[in-house]
JSON list of C-alpha atoms in Angstrom, two decimals:
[
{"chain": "A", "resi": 1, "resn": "UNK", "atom": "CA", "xyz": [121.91, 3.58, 28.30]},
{"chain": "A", "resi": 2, "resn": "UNK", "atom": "CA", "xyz": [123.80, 4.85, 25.43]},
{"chain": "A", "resi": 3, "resn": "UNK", "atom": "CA", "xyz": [124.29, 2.66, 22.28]},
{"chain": "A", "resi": 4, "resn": "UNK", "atom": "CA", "xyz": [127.72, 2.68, 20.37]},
{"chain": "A", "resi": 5, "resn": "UNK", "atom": "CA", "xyz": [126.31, 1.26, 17.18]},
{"chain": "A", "resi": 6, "resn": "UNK", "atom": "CA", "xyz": [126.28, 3.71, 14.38]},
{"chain": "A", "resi": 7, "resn": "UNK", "atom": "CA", "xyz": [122.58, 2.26, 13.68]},
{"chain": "A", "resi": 8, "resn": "UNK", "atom": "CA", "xyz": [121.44, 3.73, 16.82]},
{"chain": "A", "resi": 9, "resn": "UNK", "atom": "CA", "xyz": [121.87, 7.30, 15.03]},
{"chain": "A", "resi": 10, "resn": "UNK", "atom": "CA", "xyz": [119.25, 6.35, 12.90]},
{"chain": "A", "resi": 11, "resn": "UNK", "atom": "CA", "xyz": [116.40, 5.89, 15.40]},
{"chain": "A", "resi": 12, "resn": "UNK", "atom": "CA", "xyz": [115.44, 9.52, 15.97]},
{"chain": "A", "resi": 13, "resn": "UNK", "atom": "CA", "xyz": [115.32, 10.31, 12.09]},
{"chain": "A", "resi": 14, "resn": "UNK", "atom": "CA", "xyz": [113.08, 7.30, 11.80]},
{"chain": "A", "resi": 15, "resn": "UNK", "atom": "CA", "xyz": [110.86, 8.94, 14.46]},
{"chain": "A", "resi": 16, "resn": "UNK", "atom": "CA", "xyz": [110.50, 12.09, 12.82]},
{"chain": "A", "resi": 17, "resn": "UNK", "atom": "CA", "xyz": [109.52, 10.21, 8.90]},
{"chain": "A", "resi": 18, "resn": "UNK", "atom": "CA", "xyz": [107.21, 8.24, 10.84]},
{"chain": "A", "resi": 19, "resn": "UNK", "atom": "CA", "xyz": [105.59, 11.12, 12.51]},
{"chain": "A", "resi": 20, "resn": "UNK", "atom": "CA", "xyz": [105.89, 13.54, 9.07]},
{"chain": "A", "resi": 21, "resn": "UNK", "atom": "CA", "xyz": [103.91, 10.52, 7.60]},
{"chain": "A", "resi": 22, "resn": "UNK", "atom": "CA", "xyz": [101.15, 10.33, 10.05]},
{"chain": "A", "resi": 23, "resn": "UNK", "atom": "CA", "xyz": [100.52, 14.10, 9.92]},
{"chain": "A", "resi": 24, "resn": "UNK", "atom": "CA", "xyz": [100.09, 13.98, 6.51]},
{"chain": "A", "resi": 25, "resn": "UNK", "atom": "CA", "xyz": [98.10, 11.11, 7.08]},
{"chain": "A", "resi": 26, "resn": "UNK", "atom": "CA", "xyz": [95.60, 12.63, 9.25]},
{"chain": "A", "resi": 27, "resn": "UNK", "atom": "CA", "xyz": [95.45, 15.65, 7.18]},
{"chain": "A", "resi": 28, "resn": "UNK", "atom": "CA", "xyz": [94.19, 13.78, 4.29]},
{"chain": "A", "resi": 29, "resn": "UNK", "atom": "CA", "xyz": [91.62, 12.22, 5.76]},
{"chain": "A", "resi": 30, "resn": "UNK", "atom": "CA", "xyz": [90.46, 15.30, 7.24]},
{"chain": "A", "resi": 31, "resn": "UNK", "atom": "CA", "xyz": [90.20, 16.69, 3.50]},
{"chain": "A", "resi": 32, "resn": "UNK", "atom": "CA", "xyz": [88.25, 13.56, 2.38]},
{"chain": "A", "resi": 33, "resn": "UNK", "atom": "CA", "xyz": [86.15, 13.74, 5.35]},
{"chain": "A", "resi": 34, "resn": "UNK", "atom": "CA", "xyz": [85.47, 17.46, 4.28]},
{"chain": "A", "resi": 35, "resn": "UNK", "atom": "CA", "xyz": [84.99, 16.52, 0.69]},
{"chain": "A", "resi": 36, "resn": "UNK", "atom": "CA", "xyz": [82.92, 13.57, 1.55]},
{"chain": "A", "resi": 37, "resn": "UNK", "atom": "CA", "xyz": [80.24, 15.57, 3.50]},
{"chain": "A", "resi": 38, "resn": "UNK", "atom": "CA", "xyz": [79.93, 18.09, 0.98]},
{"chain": "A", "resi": 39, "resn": "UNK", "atom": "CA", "xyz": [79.12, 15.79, -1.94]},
{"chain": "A", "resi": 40, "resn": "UNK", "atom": "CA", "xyz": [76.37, 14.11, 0.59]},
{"chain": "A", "resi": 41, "resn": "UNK", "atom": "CA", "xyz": [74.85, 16.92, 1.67]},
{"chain": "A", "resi": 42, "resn": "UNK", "atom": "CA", "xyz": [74.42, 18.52, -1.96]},
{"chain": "A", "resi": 43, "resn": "UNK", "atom": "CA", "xyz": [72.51, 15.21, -2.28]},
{"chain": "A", "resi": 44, "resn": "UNK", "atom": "CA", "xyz": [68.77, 15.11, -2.42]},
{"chain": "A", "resi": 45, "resn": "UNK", "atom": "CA", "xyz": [68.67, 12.40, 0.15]},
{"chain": "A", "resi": 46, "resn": "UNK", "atom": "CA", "xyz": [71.87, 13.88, 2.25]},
{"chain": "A", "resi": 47, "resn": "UNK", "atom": "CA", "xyz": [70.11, 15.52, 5.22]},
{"chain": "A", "resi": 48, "resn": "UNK", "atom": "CA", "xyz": [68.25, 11.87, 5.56]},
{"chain": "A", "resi": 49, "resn": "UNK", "atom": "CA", "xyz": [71.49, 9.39, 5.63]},
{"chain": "A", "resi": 50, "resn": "UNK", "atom": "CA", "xyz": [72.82, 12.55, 8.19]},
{"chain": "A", "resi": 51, "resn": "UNK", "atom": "CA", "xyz": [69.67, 12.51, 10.51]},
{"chain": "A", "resi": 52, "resn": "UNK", "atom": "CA", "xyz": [70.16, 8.36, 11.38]},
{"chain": "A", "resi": 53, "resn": "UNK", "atom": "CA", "xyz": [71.07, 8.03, 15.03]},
{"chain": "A", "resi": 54, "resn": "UNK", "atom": "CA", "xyz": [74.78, 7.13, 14.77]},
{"chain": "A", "resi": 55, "resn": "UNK", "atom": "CA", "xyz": [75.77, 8.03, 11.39]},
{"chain": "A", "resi": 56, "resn": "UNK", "atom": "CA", "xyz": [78.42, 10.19, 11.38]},
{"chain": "A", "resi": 57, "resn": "UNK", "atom": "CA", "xyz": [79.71, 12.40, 8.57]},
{"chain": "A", "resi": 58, "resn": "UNK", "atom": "CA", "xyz": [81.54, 9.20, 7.15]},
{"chain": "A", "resi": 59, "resn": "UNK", "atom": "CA", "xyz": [79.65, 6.51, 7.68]},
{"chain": "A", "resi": 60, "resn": "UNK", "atom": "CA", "xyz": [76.47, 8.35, 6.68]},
{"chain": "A", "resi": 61, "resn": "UNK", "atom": "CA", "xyz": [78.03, 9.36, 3.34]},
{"chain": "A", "resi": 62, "resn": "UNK", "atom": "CA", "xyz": [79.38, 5.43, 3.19]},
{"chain": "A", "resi": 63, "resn": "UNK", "atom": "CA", "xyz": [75.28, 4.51, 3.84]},
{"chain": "A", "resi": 64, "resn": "UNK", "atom": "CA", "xyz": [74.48, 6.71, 1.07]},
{"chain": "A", "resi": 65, "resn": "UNK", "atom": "CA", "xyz": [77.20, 5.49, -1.41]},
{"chain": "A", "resi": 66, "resn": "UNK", "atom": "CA", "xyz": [75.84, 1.77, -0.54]},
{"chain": "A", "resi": 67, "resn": "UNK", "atom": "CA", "xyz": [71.60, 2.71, -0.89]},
{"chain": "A", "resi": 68, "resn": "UNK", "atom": "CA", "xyz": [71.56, 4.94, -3.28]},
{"chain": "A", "resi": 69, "resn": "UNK", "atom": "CA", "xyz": [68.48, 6.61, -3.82]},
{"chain": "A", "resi": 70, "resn": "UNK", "atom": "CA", "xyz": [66.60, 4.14, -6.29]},
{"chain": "A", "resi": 71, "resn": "UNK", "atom": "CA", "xyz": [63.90, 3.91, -4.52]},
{"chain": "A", "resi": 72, "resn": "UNK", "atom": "CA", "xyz": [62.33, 1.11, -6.89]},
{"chain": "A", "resi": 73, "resn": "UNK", "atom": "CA", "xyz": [65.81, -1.28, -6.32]},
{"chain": "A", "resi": 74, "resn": "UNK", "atom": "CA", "xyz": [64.53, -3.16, -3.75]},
{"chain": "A", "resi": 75, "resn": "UNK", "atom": "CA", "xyz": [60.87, -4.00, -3.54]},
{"chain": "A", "resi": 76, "resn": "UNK", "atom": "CA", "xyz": [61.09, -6.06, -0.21]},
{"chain": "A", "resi": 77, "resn": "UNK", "atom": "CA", "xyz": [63.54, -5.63, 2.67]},
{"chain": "A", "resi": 78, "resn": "UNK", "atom": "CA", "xyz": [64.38, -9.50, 2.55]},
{"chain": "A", "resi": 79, "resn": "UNK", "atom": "CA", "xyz": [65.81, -8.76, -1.35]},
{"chain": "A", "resi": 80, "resn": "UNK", "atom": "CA", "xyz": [68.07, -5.85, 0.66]},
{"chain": "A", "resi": 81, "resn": "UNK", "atom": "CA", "xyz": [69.26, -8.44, 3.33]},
{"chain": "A", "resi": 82, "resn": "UNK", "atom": "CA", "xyz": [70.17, -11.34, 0.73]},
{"chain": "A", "resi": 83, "resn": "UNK", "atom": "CA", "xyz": [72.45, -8.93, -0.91]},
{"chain": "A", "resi": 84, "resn": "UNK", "atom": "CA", "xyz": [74.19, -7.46, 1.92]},
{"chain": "A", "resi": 85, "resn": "UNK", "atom": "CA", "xyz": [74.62, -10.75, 3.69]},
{"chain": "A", "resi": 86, "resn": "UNK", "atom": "CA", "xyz": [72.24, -9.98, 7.19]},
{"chain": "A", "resi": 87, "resn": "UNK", "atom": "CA", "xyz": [69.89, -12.94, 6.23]},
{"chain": "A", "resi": 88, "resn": "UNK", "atom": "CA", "xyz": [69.91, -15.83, 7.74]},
{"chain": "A", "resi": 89, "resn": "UNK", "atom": "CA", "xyz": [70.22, -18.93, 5.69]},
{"chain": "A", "resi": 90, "resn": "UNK", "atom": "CA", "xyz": [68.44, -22.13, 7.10]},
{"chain": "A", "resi": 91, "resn": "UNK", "atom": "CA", "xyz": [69.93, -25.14, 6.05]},
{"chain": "A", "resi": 92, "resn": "UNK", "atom": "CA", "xyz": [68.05, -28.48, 6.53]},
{"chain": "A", "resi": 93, "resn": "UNK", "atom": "CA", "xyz": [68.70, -32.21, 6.25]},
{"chain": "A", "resi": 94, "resn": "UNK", "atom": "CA", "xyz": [66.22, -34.52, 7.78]},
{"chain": "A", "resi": 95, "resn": "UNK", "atom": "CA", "xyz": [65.92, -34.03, 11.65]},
{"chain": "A", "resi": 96, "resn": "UNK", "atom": "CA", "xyz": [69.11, -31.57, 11.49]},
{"chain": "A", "resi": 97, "resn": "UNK", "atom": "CA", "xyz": [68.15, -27.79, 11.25]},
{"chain": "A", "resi": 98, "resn": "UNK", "atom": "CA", "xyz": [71.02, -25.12, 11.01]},
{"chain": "A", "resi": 99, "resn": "UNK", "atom": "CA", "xyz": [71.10, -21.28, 10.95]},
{"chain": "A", "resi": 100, "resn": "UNK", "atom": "CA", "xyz": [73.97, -19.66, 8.96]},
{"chain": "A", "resi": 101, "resn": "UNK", "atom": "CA", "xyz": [75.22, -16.57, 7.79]},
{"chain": "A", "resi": 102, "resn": "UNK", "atom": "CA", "xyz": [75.84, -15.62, 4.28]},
{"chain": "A", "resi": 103, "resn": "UNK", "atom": "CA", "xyz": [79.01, -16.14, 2.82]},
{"chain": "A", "resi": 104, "resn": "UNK", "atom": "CA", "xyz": [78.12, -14.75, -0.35]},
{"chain": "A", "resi": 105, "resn": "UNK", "atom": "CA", "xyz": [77.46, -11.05, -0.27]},
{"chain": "A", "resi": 106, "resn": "UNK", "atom": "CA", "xyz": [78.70, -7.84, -0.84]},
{"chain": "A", "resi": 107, "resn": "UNK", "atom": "CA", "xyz": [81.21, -7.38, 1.67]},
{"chain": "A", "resi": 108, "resn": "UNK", "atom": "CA", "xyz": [81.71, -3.91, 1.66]},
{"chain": "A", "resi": 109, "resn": "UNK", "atom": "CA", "xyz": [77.84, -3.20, 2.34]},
{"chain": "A", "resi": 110, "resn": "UNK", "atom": "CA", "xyz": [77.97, -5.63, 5.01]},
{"chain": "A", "resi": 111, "resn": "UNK", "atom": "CA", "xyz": [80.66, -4.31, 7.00]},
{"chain": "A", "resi": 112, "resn": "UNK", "atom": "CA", "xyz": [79.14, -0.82, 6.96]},
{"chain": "A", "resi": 113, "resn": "UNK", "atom": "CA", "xyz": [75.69, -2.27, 7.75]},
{"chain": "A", "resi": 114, "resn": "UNK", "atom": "CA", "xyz": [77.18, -3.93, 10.78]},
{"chain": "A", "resi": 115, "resn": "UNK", "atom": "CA", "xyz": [79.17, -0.73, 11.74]},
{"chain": "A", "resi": 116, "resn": "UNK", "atom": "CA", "xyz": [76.07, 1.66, 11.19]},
{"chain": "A", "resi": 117, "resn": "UNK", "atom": "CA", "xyz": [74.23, -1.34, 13.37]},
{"chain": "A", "resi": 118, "resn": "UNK", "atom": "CA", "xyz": [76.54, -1.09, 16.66]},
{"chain": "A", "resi": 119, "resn": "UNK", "atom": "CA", "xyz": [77.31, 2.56, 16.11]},
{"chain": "A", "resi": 120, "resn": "UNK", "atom": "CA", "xyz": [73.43, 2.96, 16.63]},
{"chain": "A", "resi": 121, "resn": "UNK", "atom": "CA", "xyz": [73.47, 1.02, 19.55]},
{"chain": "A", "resi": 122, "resn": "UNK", "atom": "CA", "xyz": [74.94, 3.93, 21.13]},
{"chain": "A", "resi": 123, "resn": "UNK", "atom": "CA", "xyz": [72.49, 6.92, 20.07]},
{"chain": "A", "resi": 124, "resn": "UNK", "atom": "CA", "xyz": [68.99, 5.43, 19.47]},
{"chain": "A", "resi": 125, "resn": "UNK", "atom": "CA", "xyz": [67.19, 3.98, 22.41]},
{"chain": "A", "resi": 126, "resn": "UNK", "atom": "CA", "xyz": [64.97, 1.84, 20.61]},
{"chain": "A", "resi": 127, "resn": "UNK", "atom": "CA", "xyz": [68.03, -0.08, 19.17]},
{"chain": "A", "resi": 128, "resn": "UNK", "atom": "CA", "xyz": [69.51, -0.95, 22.23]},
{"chain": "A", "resi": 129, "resn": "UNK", "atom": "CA", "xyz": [65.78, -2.47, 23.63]},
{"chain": "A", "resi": 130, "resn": "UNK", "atom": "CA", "xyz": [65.59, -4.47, 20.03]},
{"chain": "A", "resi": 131, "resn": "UNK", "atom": "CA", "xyz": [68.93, -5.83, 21.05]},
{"chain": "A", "resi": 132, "resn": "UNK", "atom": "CA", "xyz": [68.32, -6.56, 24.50]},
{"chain": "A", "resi": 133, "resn": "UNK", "atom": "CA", "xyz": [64.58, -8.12, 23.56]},
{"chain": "A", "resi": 134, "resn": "UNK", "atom": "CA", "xyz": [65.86, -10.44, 20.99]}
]
């Protein structure tokens, strides 16, 4: 079916931005990708973020970005947890009892903590038994 509005015209060049756009797109983040895993790996800790089962090139420079590599910035895991919002918070009131997540929390380290967390699911045995046992 052929349109007679002159807006029809338009649809095609509209493709093409769109497509221009996307190209460009995806060769930018294939630079920052590139960039990205060569600042991570001329880290001291690099090869270590790279070696966890299910870290890719991003997501393992995103776990190194979040960590760091003070050693001394967390003395106990449960410090760790509070911060990035994977502790549970009990809340209690007489007889009631009620298990919560953590609304307050950095965000950002949360959401690649979770990511990192099902990503893994995929390449490390042992975290798909932890899953299925608990």
């Amino acid at each position: 079916m052929r349109w007679n509005i002159p807006t029809a015209n338009c649809l095609p060049i509209e493709a093409i931005g769109i497509a221009d756009i996307l190209l460009t797109l995806k060769d930018q983040l294939s630079l920052n990708e590139k960039k990205m895993t060569e600042i991570a790996l001329a880290h001291p800790l690099g090869e270590i973020f790279y070696s966890l089962p299910g870290a890719g090139k991003i997501l393992a420079t995103k776990l190194l970005g979040l960590l760091g590599d003070n050693k001394k910035r967390f003395s106990k895991a449960n410090q760790a947890q509070s911060l990035f919002g994977t502790a549970p918070i009990n809340y209690q009131s007489g007889g009631y009892h009620k298990v919560m997540m953590r609304k307050t929390c950095n965000k950002r380290g949360k959401s690649i903590l979770f990511t990192f967390d099902f990503s893994s699911l995929q390449y490390a045995k042992w975290a798909k038994e932890t899953m299925i046992n608990n």
